[in-house]
Amino acid sequence: MNGSGLVFYVPGAILLIAVAIKAPSLKETWRDPATLPSTAILLIGSAVCVLSAPPTITAVNAFTGIANFSGPLVYSGMSALSAAYLVLMVAWRGGPRSAFKRRTLLVVALYTLVIIGIVVLFGLADAPVERTRDMDTYYARTPYMREMILLYLVFHTFATVALTCMCLSWLRMITGITRTGLTLIGIGSCFDLSYQVAKYTSMAARWTGHDWDFLSTDVSPPLVATAGVLVAAGFALPRLGPPLADNVRAWNRYRLQKPLWAELRELRGPATAEFRWWTSPVVRLTQQEITILDGVLACVPYLDREIRDAAYAEALRQSVPPADLGPSPGIRGRWARIGTWKPRPSPRPAAPGPHRTAGAPQTVLEDARVVADAAMLAAARIRVTGRHHAFRTTEVRLLETVERPHTRVRLARAIETSPIVAAARRRAALQEVHQE
C-alpha cells in the first residue's frame, strides 16, 4: 500500500476537505490571528502528504532531473508545517498584537533558516541513487544527507512537542466541542511524535550497524497518516461540529414529522417548495414546518371539539383502568353524536374536566391530548375539501400540540399509527359520503 501512495493520498485529501469546510468562515474570521496558521497547517499538511507518496516522489524527481529532489522538498514542507504549529501556539497564547507579530516573525525567520539549511546540505551531499521509500535510512551515514535529515527531524520534533504540551495543558481549561477538537489535535500530535521516534530509531540502527528500516518504511507512514487525519479533524470539528449537529437534529425531526406533513401538504396550495438532493436538513425542516402550519391554519375553522373530547376519552379508556377515571359519558354515545357535525364557536378546544382524569398519570394524559388533537385534525382535514361551510371567527389560534416542536412529533406519530385517529378519519369520510 505504501508503494501505491494511498496511505499518503488519503490523509492529504482529508486535510484538503477540512480546508474546504473552513473556507466559508474565512471571510468572517480572517482577522483572527489563529485563522491563518490553522489554515496553513491544513494546506501545508495536505501538500506534504501528497509530495511524500512514492508515485509523486518518482514524478517530481523525473520532472526536475535530480535524483532525490523530493527529499529536501518534503523536508522543507515539514519545516513549514512546524513553523505553522508554533505560530498557531503564539496566536493561542494571546497578548498584544505587537508581541504576536514579533514572535511570529521570529518563528518564521528561524524556520526559514532551517529550510535554507536543508537546501544547502542537500546541494553539498552526494546522493545519486534515487530512493522513494527509504531515503532516511539509506543515506543515514552519508555526509550532509545525514545532517539534512536530522535538521528537519529535530526542528519538527521541537514544534510537535510544544504543540502537544500546549494541547494537554489547555484541556483542563476549556469545555465543549472545542475541547474535543483540541483533544484530537493532541492525539494527532502524539501520533506525529511516534512517527518521529520510528525515524530516529531506524536511523540510529543504521549508525550502529543494524537494519531496522521497516520502522521507517512500514511503521512510520501509517503513523503520520493517522496524525494528519486526527489533526485535520481537530481543526475542522469546532467549525463543522455545531452545524453538523444542527443538521442531524433537523433531519431527525424532519423524518419524524413526515406523517403530519403528508396529511396536510395538499392544503398549502401551489407555493409548496420542492427539495433538491443538496437541500440541507435545516432548510427541509423549515419548509416542512411552514407547510404543516399553513395546513393547520386551513383546518382551524373545521376543528370540532366533540371529536376531540370523544377521542380523548377513548384514549384514556384504552390506557387507564376505568376505576381511575371516574364517571364519564358513554364513549359509544359520544362517537354517535359526532355523526351530525356542526362547526363550533371555539376553534381551540379545551381539555375534558379534571374530575374525570384525576387518577390518570400525567404522561397518559399528555398522550391522550395528543391523540385527541390528532383525531380532531384528521377529521378537519377531510372536511376542508368537503361541502361544509367554514366557521368564520376573528380569533384563529393553533392547536397547542402543533405549536410545540416536541408535541408536533408526537402528533405526527399519532396521525400515522393511532387507531383512534384512523377511526375519526373514517367517520369524517363517511359523513362526507352521506352529505353528498
GROMACS .gro file of C-alpha atoms in nm:
model
  436
    1MET     CA    1   0.000   0.000   0.000
    2ASN     CA    2   0.288   0.236   0.076
    3GLY     CA    3   0.417   0.189  -0.277
    4SER     CA    4   0.081   0.287  -0.424
    5GLY     CA    5   0.075   0.604  -0.215
    6LEU     CA    6  -0.277   0.555  -0.075
    7VAL     CA    7  -0.151   0.586   0.281
    8PHE     CA    8  -0.037   0.940   0.188
    9TYR     CA    9  -0.304   1.044  -0.063
   10VAL     CA   10  -0.599   0.963   0.163
   11PRO     CA   11  -0.493   1.186   0.457
   12GLY     CA   12  -0.388   1.453   0.205
   13ALA     CA   13  -0.739   1.452   0.061
   14ILE     CA   14  -0.893   1.462   0.412
   15LEU     CA   15  -0.681   1.764   0.503
   16LEU     CA   16  -0.791   1.937   0.182
   17ILE     CA   17  -1.156   1.863   0.263
   18ALA     CA   18  -1.102   2.019   0.606
   19VAL     CA   19  -0.976   2.335   0.431
   20ALA     CA   20  -1.289   2.338   0.214
   21ILE     CA   21  -1.503   2.309   0.528
   22LYS     CA   22  -1.326   2.605   0.687
   23ALA     CA   23  -1.333   2.816   0.370
   24PRO     CA   24  -1.686   2.965   0.409
   25SER     CA   25  -1.598   3.103   0.752
   26LEU     CA   26  -1.271   3.265   0.642
   27LYS     CA   27  -1.447   3.588   0.538
   28GLU     CA   28  -1.559   3.648   0.895
   29THR     CA   29  -1.254   3.508   1.077
   30TRP     CA   30  -0.960   3.611   0.861
   31ARG     CA   31  -0.868   3.885   1.109
   32ASP     CA   32  -0.838   3.625   1.386
   33PRO     CA   33  -0.464   3.559   1.442
   34ALA     CA   34  -0.530   3.185   1.470
   35THR     CA   35  -0.708   3.160   1.134
   36LEU     CA   36  -0.405   3.191   0.905
   37PRO     CA   37  -0.176   2.942   1.085
   38SER     CA   38  -0.455   2.685   1.135
   39THR     CA   39  -0.546   2.705   0.766
   40ALA     CA   40  -0.176   2.688   0.672
   41ILE     CA   41  -0.137   2.371   0.881
   42LEU     CA   42  -0.413   2.203   0.682
   43LEU     CA   43  -0.289   2.324   0.342
   44ILE     CA   44   0.079   2.251   0.402
   45GLY     CA   45  -0.005   1.917   0.564
   46SER     CA   46  -0.209   1.818   0.259
   47ALA     CA   47   0.073   1.919   0.024
   48VAL     CA   48   0.333   1.729   0.229
   49CYS     CA   49   0.119   1.414   0.230
   50VAL     CA   50   0.083   1.424  -0.149
   51LEU     CA   51   0.453   1.501  -0.204
   52SER     CA   52   0.557   1.216   0.029
   53ALA     CA   53   0.377   0.947  -0.174
   54PRO     CA   54   0.623   0.727  -0.371
   55PRO     CA   55   0.448   0.788  -0.707
   56THR     CA   56   0.471   1.166  -0.652
   57ILE     CA   57   0.835   1.136  -0.548
   58THR     CA   58   0.915   0.949  -0.870
   59ALA     CA   59   0.730   1.206  -1.080
   60VAL     CA   60   0.897   1.507  -0.913
   61ASN     CA   61   1.243   1.355  -0.947
   62ALA     CA   62   1.182   1.276  -1.313
   63PHE     CA   63   1.044   1.625  -1.379
   64THR     CA   64   1.344   1.802  -1.223
   65GLY     CA   65   1.604   1.553  -1.346
   66ILE     CA   66   1.763   1.548  -1.000
   67ALA     CA   67   1.777   1.222  -0.806
   68ASN     CA   68   1.607   1.253  -0.464
   69PHE     CA   69   1.500   1.615  -0.526
   70SER     CA   70   1.175   1.525  -0.346
   71GLY     CA   71   1.372   1.474  -0.024
   72PRO     CA   72   1.454   1.840   0.052
   73LEU     CA   73   1.116   1.941  -0.093
   74VAL     CA   74   0.925   1.724   0.157
   75TYR     CA   75   1.156   1.820   0.443
   76SER     CA   76   1.108   2.189   0.366
   77GLY     CA   77   0.731   2.133   0.369
   78MET     CA   78   0.757   1.959   0.707
   79SER     CA   79   0.961   2.252   0.840
   80ALA     CA   80   0.699   2.498   0.716
   81LEU     CA   81   0.437   2.284   0.889
   82SER     CA   82   0.638   2.304   1.212
   83ALA     CA   83   0.654   2.682   1.181
   84ALA     CA   84   0.275   2.693   1.138
   85TYR     CA   85   0.240   2.486   1.457
   86LEU     CA   86   0.446   2.739   1.653
   87VAL     CA   87   0.270   3.043   1.504
   88LEU     CA   88  -0.064   2.889   1.598
   89MET     CA   89   0.055   2.845   1.955
   90VAL     CA   90   0.166   3.207   1.964
   91ALA     CA   91  -0.183   3.308   1.846
   92TRP     CA   92  -0.348   3.086   2.108
   93ARG     CA   93  -0.143   3.245   2.386
   94GLY     CA   94  -0.287   3.585   2.301
   95GLY     CA   95  -0.138   3.912   2.418
   96PRO     CA   96  -0.069   4.245   2.245
   97ARG     CA   97  -0.074   4.243   1.865
   98SER     CA   98   0.280   4.383   1.853
   99ALA     CA   99   0.405   4.092   2.063
  100PHE     CA  100   0.224   3.844   1.837
  101LYS     CA  101   0.387   3.995   1.527
  102ARG     CA  102   0.730   3.992   1.687
  103ARG     CA  103   0.707   3.626   1.793
  104THR     CA  104   0.563   3.525   1.457
  105LEU     CA  105   0.848   3.692   1.271
  106LEU     CA  106   1.096   3.517   1.500
  107VAL     CA  107   0.940   3.175   1.427
  108VAL     CA  108   0.924   3.242   1.053
  109ALA     CA  109   1.287   3.363   1.046
  110LEU     CA  110   1.408   3.057   1.240
  111TYR     CA  111   1.236   2.805   1.015
  112THR     CA  112   1.334   2.995   0.703
  113LEU     CA  113   1.693   2.937   0.810
  114VAL     CA  114   1.611   2.568   0.866
  115ILE     CA  115   1.471   2.539   0.512
  116ILE     CA  116   1.777   2.718   0.370
  117GLY     CA  117   2.000   2.478   0.565
  118ILE     CA  118   1.810   2.178   0.422
  119VAL     CA  119   1.860   2.304   0.066
  120VAL     CA  120   2.231   2.385   0.121
  121LEU     CA  121   2.306   2.049   0.284
  122PHE     CA  122   2.132   1.864   0.000
  123GLY     CA  123   2.340   2.058  -0.251
  124LEU     CA  124   2.658   1.955  -0.072
  125ALA     CA  125   2.561   1.589  -0.039
  126ASP     CA  126   2.634   1.311  -0.282
  127ALA     CA  127   2.309   1.116  -0.325
  128PRO     CA  128   2.295   0.976  -0.678
  129VAL     CA  129   2.074   0.671  -0.606
  130GLU     CA  130   1.702   0.751  -0.609
  131ARG     CA  131   1.518   0.619  -0.302
  132THR     CA  132   1.142   0.665  -0.295
  133ARG     CA  133   1.065   0.493   0.038
  134ASP     CA  134   1.382   0.459   0.245
  135MET     CA  135   1.590   0.768   0.177
  136ASP     CA  136   1.620   0.844   0.551
  137THR     CA  137   1.784   0.513   0.635
  138TYR     CA  138   1.965   0.455   0.305
  139TYR     CA  139   2.156   0.783   0.342
  140ALA     CA  140   2.169   0.779   0.726
  141ARG     CA  141   2.552   0.763   0.721
  142THR     CA  142   2.611   0.981   0.413
  143PRO     CA  143   2.780   1.315   0.494
  144TYR     CA  144   2.550   1.619   0.462
  145MET     CA  145   2.249   1.398   0.386
  146ARG     CA  146   2.263   1.274   0.744
  147GLU     CA  147   2.278   1.631   0.876
  148MET     CA  148   1.995   1.740   0.645
  149ILE     CA  149   1.766   1.465   0.770
  150LEU     CA  150   1.848   1.534   1.134
  151LEU     CA  151   1.800   1.910   1.089
  152TYR     CA  152   1.443   1.868   0.970
  153LEU     CA  153   1.364   1.598   1.228
  154VAL     CA  154   1.496   1.791   1.528
  155PHE     CA  155   1.309   2.113   1.448
  156HIS     CA  156   0.990   1.926   1.360
  157THR     CA  157   1.013   1.736   1.690
  158PHE     CA  158   1.057   2.062   1.880
  159ALA     CA  159   0.739   2.209   1.726
  160THR     CA  160   0.536   1.891   1.773
  161VAL     CA  161   0.636   1.854   2.139
  162ALA     CA  162   0.545   2.218   2.204
  163LEU     CA  163   0.205   2.175   2.035
  164THR     CA  164   0.133   1.854   2.226
  165CYS     CA  165   0.223   2.008   2.561
  166MET     CA  166   0.007   2.313   2.497
  167CYS     CA  167  -0.292   2.097   2.396
  168LEU     CA  168  -0.260   1.884   2.708
  169SER     CA  169  -0.223   2.187   2.937
  170TRP     CA  170  -0.529   2.359   2.790
  171LEU     CA  171  -0.760   2.059   2.814
  172ARG     CA  172  -0.834   2.143   3.179
  173MET     CA  173  -0.942   2.499   3.094
  174ILE     CA  174  -1.189   2.453   2.807
  175THR     CA  175  -1.507   2.254   2.754
  176GLY     CA  176  -1.748   2.151   2.484
  177ILE     CA  177  -1.670   2.084   2.122
  178THR     CA  178  -1.354   2.299   2.136
  179ARG     CA  179  -1.216   2.061   2.399
  180THR     CA  180  -1.294   1.765   2.172
  181GLY     CA  181  -1.115   1.934   1.881
  182LEU     CA  182  -0.813   2.013   2.098
  183THR     CA  183  -0.808   1.652   2.219
  184LEU     CA  184  -0.797   1.527   1.860
  185ILE     CA  185  -0.512   1.768   1.780
  186GLY     CA  186  -0.323   1.646   2.087
  187ILE     CA  187  -0.372   1.279   1.996
  188GLY     CA  188  -0.268   1.354   1.636
  189SER     CA  189   0.045   1.523   1.765
  190CYS     CA  190   0.124   1.214   1.971
  191PHE     CA  191   0.099   1.001   1.656
  192ASP     CA  192   0.329   1.251   1.485
  193LEU     CA  193   0.579   1.210   1.769
  194SER     CA  194   0.555   0.832   1.732
  195TYR     CA  195   0.635   0.873   1.363
  196GLN     CA  196   0.945   1.074   1.452
  197VAL     CA  197   1.055   0.820   1.712
  198ALA     CA  198   1.033   0.549   1.445
  199LYS     CA  199   1.250   0.765   1.214
  200TYR     CA  200   1.511   0.836   1.483
  201THR     CA  201   1.525   0.468   1.583
  202SER     CA  202   1.566   0.340   1.228
  203MET     CA  203   1.847   0.589   1.162
  204ALA     CA  204   2.021   0.508   1.492
  205ALA     CA  205   2.006   0.140   1.399
  206ARG     CA  206   2.190   0.216   1.075
  207TRP     CA  207   2.456   0.409   1.267
  208THR     CA  208   2.515   0.107   1.491
  209GLY     CA  209   2.525  -0.142   1.203
  210HIS     CA  210   2.170  -0.280   1.237
  211ASP     CA  211   1.888  -0.293   0.984
  212TRP     CA  212   1.562  -0.164   1.130
  213ASP     CA  213   1.450   0.001   0.810
  214PHE     CA  214   1.099  -0.138   0.850
  215LEU     CA  215   1.038   0.127   1.117
  216SER     CA  216   1.089   0.397   0.854
  217THR     CA  217   0.932   0.226   0.553
  218ASP     CA  218   0.641   0.031   0.708
  219VAL     CA  219   0.566   0.170   1.056
  220SER     CA  220   0.610   0.545   1.017
  221PRO     CA  221   0.382   0.609   0.712
  222PRO     CA  222   0.060   0.487   0.884
  223LEU     CA  223   0.156   0.684   1.195
  224VAL     CA  224   0.199   1.012   1.008
  225ALA     CA  225  -0.116   0.943   0.805
  226THR     CA  226  -0.317   0.893   1.124
  227ALA     CA  227  -0.164   1.208   1.267
  228GLY     CA  228  -0.274   1.407   0.964
  229VAL     CA  229  -0.632   1.279   0.982
  230LEU     CA  230  -0.664   1.348   1.356
  231VAL     CA  231  -0.513   1.695   1.334
  232ALA     CA  232  -0.743   1.779   1.041
  233ALA     CA  233  -1.045   1.657   1.238
  234GLY     CA  234  -0.935   1.856   1.540
  235PHE     CA  235  -0.913   2.180   1.345
  236ALA     CA  236  -1.234   2.120   1.149
  237LEU     CA  237  -1.454   1.996   1.434
  238PRO     CA  238  -1.515   2.331   1.612
  239ARG     CA  239  -1.628   2.479   1.277
  240LEU     CA  240  -1.808   2.173   1.144
  241GLY     CA  241  -1.948   2.026   1.466
  242PRO     CA  242  -2.226   2.277   1.557
  243PRO     CA  243  -2.382   2.298   1.208
  244LEU     CA  244  -2.347   1.921   1.168
  245ALA     CA  245  -2.529   1.864   1.499
  246ASP     CA  246  -2.800   2.110   1.394
  247ASN     CA  247  -2.849   1.925   1.066
  248VAL     CA  248  -2.862   1.585   1.238
  249ARG     CA  249  -3.128   1.710   1.479
  250ALA     CA  250  -3.318   1.878   1.195
  251TRP     CA  251  -3.310   1.562   0.983
  252ASN     CA  252  -3.436   1.351   1.274
  253ARG     CA  253  -3.729   1.588   1.338
  254TYR     CA  254  -3.798   1.621   0.966
  255ARG     CA  255  -3.821   1.243   0.937
  256LEU     CA  256  -4.046   1.207   1.242
  257GLN     CA  257  -4.283   1.484   1.128
  258LYS     CA  258  -4.332   1.341   0.780
  259PRO     CA  259  -4.670   1.176   0.854
  260LEU     CA  260  -4.813   1.509   0.971
  261TRP     CA  261  -4.665   1.687   0.670
  262ALA     CA  262  -4.810   1.424   0.435
  263GLU     CA  263  -5.151   1.473   0.596
  264LEU     CA  264  -5.155   1.850   0.542
  265ARG     CA  265  -4.927   1.926   0.247
  266GLU     CA  266  -5.205   1.941  -0.014
  267LEU     CA  267  -5.376   2.222   0.176
  268ARG     CA  268  -5.092   2.467   0.128
  269GLY     CA  269  -5.154   2.529  -0.240
  270PRO     CA  270  -4.914   2.583  -0.530
  271ALA     CA  271  -4.648   2.757  -0.317
  272THR     CA  272  -4.520   2.429  -0.175
  273ALA     CA  273  -4.139   2.417  -0.210
  274GLU     CA  274  -3.958   2.140  -0.395
  275PHE     CA  275  -3.644   1.997  -0.239
  276ARG     CA  276  -3.325   1.923  -0.430
  277TRP     CA  277  -3.090   1.647  -0.325
  278TRP     CA  278  -2.846   1.904  -0.189
  279THR     CA  279  -3.105   2.088   0.023
  280SER     CA  280  -2.983   2.086   0.384
  281PRO     CA  281  -3.194   1.921   0.657
  282VAL     CA  282  -3.236   2.256   0.833
  283VAL     CA  283  -3.393   2.410   0.522
  284ARG     CA  284  -3.605   2.099   0.465
  285LEU     CA  285  -3.734   2.115   0.822
  286THR     CA  286  -3.816   2.485   0.792
  287GLN     CA  287  -4.014   2.431   0.472
  288GLN     CA  288  -4.185   2.126   0.619
  289GLU     CA  289  -4.300   2.315   0.928
  290ILE     CA  290  -4.427   2.606   0.717
  291THR     CA  291  -4.636   2.355   0.519
  292ILE     CA  292  -4.766   2.196   0.840
  293LEU     CA  293  -4.862   2.527   0.999
  294ASP     CA  294  -5.031   2.650   0.679
  295GLY     CA  295  -5.226   2.325   0.662
  296VAL     CA  296  -5.335   2.355   1.024
  297LEU     CA  297  -5.450   2.712   0.963
  298ALA     CA  298  -5.667   2.585   0.678
  299CYS     CA  299  -5.818   2.324   0.913
  300VAL     CA  300  -5.879   2.553   1.210
  301PRO     CA  301  -6.235   2.661   1.112
  302TYR     CA  302  -6.334   2.292   1.086
  303LEU     CA  303  -6.198   2.173   1.421
  304ASP     CA  304  -6.473   2.004   1.621
  305ARG     CA  305  -6.450   1.997   1.997
  306GLU     CA  306  -6.678   1.693   2.027
  307ILE     CA  307  -6.442   1.484   1.814
  308ARG     CA  308  -6.154   1.582   2.036
  309ASP     CA  309  -6.343   1.508   2.359
  310ALA     CA  310  -6.457   1.169   2.234
  311ALA     CA  311  -6.105   1.075   2.115
  312TYR     CA  312  -5.957   1.198   2.444
  313ALA     CA  313  -6.196   0.987   2.649
  314GLU     CA  314  -6.136   0.682   2.427
  315ALA     CA  315  -5.756   0.722   2.457
  316LEU     CA  316  -5.787   0.739   2.835
  317ARG     CA  317  -6.018   0.438   2.838
  318GLN     CA  318  -5.761   0.232   2.647
  319SER     CA  319  -5.471   0.344   2.867
  320VAL     CA  320  -5.610   0.368   3.221
  321PRO     CA  321  -5.832   0.132   3.423
  322PRO     CA  322  -6.190   0.264   3.441
  323ALA     CA  323  -6.173   0.296   3.819
  324ASP     CA  324  -5.901   0.563   3.786
  325LEU     CA  325  -6.105   0.780   3.550
  326GLY     CA  326  -6.420   0.840   3.750
  327PRO     CA  327  -6.761   0.899   3.592
  328SER     CA  328  -6.768   0.993   3.224
  329PRO     CA  329  -7.028   0.988   2.945
  330GLY     CA  330  -7.052   0.672   2.735
  331ILE     CA  331  -6.797   0.655   2.456
  332ARG     CA  332  -7.032   0.496   2.208
  333GLY     CA  333  -7.292   0.764   2.257
  334ARG     CA  334  -7.035   1.039   2.212
  335TRP     CA  335  -6.899   0.890   1.890
  336ALA     CA  336  -7.256   0.852   1.767
  337ARG     CA  337  -7.332   1.220   1.828
  338ILE     CA  338  -7.035   1.318   1.612
  339GLY     CA  339  -7.220   1.183   1.310
  340THR     CA  340  -7.409   1.512   1.270
  341TRP     CA  341  -7.121   1.757   1.272
  342LYS     CA  342  -7.167   2.129   1.311
  343PRO     CA  343  -6.891   2.389   1.341
  344ARG     CA  344  -6.823   2.500   1.696
  345PRO     CA  345  -6.776   2.861   1.805
  346SER     CA  346  -6.434   2.792   1.956
  347PRO     CA  347  -6.163   2.666   1.718
  348ARG     CA  348  -5.934   2.583   2.010
  349PRO     CA  349  -6.094   2.301   2.211
  350ALA     CA  350  -6.043   2.267   2.582
  351ALA     CA  351  -5.940   1.950   2.762
  352PRO     CA  352  -6.202   1.749   2.949
  353GLY     CA  353  -6.254   1.843   3.309
  354PRO     CA  354  -6.013   1.726   3.580
  355HIS     CA  355  -6.285   1.539   3.770
  356ARG     CA  356  -6.267   1.260   3.510
  357THR     CA  357  -5.884   1.235   3.486
  358ALA     CA  358  -5.758   1.295   3.840
  359GLY     CA  359  -5.637   0.937   3.880
  360ALA     CA  360  -5.451   0.907   3.549
  361PRO     CA  361  -5.070   0.952   3.525
  362GLN     CA  362  -4.955   1.278   3.369
  363THR     CA  363  -4.782   1.104   3.075
  364VAL     CA  364  -5.104   0.919   2.994
  365LEU     CA  365  -5.297   1.246   2.998
  366GLU     CA  366  -5.044   1.409   2.766
  367ASP     CA  367  -5.057   1.114   2.525
  368ALA     CA  368  -5.435   1.127   2.528
  369ARG     CA  369  -5.431   1.500   2.446
  370VAL     CA  370  -5.201   1.437   2.152
  371VAL     CA  371  -5.423   1.158   2.019
  372ALA     CA  372  -5.732   1.375   2.067
  373ASP     CA  373  -5.580   1.667   1.877
  374ALA     CA  374  -5.464   1.432   1.601
  375ALA     CA  375  -5.814   1.283   1.566
  376MET     CA  376  -5.973   1.627   1.551
  377LEU     CA  377  -5.716   1.747   1.296
  378ALA     CA  378  -5.755   1.435   1.077
  379ALA     CA  379  -6.132   1.480   1.069
  380ALA     CA  380  -6.098   1.852   0.992
  381ARG     CA  381  -5.858   1.765   0.710
  382ILE     CA  382  -6.132   1.555   0.546
  383ARG     CA  383  -6.390   1.831   0.588
  384VAL     CA  384  -6.171   2.108   0.445
  385THR     CA  385  -6.223   1.970   0.095
  386GLY     CA  386  -6.590   1.876   0.156
  387ARG     CA  387  -6.915   2.064   0.127
  388HIS     CA  388  -6.918   2.213   0.476
  389HIS     CA  389  -6.910   2.585   0.537
  390ALA     CA  390  -6.618   2.707   0.745
  391PHE     CA  391  -6.691   2.879   1.073
  392ARG     CA  392  -6.590   3.244   1.046
  393THR     CA  393  -6.403   3.367   1.350
  394THR     CA  394  -6.192   3.667   1.436
  395GLU     CA  395  -5.967   3.456   1.663
  396VAL     CA  396  -5.783   3.180   1.481
  397ARG     CA  397  -5.525   3.010   1.701
  398LEU     CA  398  -5.327   2.691   1.652
  399LEU     CA  399  -5.350   2.370   1.847
  400GLU     CA  400  -5.106   2.353   2.135
  401THR     CA  401  -4.965   2.024   2.010
  402VAL     CA  402  -4.874   2.193   1.680
  403GLU     CA  403  -4.719   2.497   1.843
  404ARG     CA  404  -4.453   2.299   2.033
  405PRO     CA  405  -4.190   2.101   1.836
  406HIS     CA  406  -4.172   1.801   2.072
  407THR     CA  407  -4.551   1.751   2.075
  408ARG     CA  408  -4.562   1.810   1.698
  409VAL     CA  409  -4.351   1.496   1.655
  410ARG     CA  410  -4.590   1.302   1.881
  411LEU     CA  411  -4.884   1.441   1.686
  412ALA     CA  412  -4.729   1.308   1.364
  413ARG     CA  413  -4.684   0.966   1.522
  414ALA     CA  414  -5.048   0.962   1.632
  415ILE     CA  415  -5.162   1.067   1.283
  416GLU     CA  416  -4.975   0.768   1.141
  417THR     CA  417  -5.033   0.493   1.397
  418SER     CA  418  -5.327   0.564   1.628
  419PRO     CA  419  -5.640   0.355   1.562
  420ILE     CA  420  -5.846   0.627   1.733
  421VAL     CA  421  -5.725   0.879   1.475
  422ALA     CA  422  -5.796   0.634   1.194
  423ALA     CA  423  -6.149   0.586   1.328
  424ALA     CA  424  -6.210   0.962   1.338
  425ARG     CA  425  -6.082   0.993   0.981
  426ARG     CA  426  -6.313   0.713   0.862
  427ARG     CA  427  -6.617   0.866   1.032
  428ALA     CA  428  -6.544   1.205   0.874
  429ALA     CA  429  -6.508   1.042   0.532
  430LEU     CA  430  -6.836   0.851   0.574
  431GLN     CA  431  -7.009   1.170   0.677
  432GLU     CA  432  -6.883   1.331   0.354
  433VAL     CA  433  -7.032   1.044   0.154
  434HIS     CA  434  -7.369   1.078   0.330
  435GLN     CA  435  -7.372   1.455   0.274
  436GLU     CA  436  -7.326   1.404  -0.098
   0.00000   0.00000   0.00000
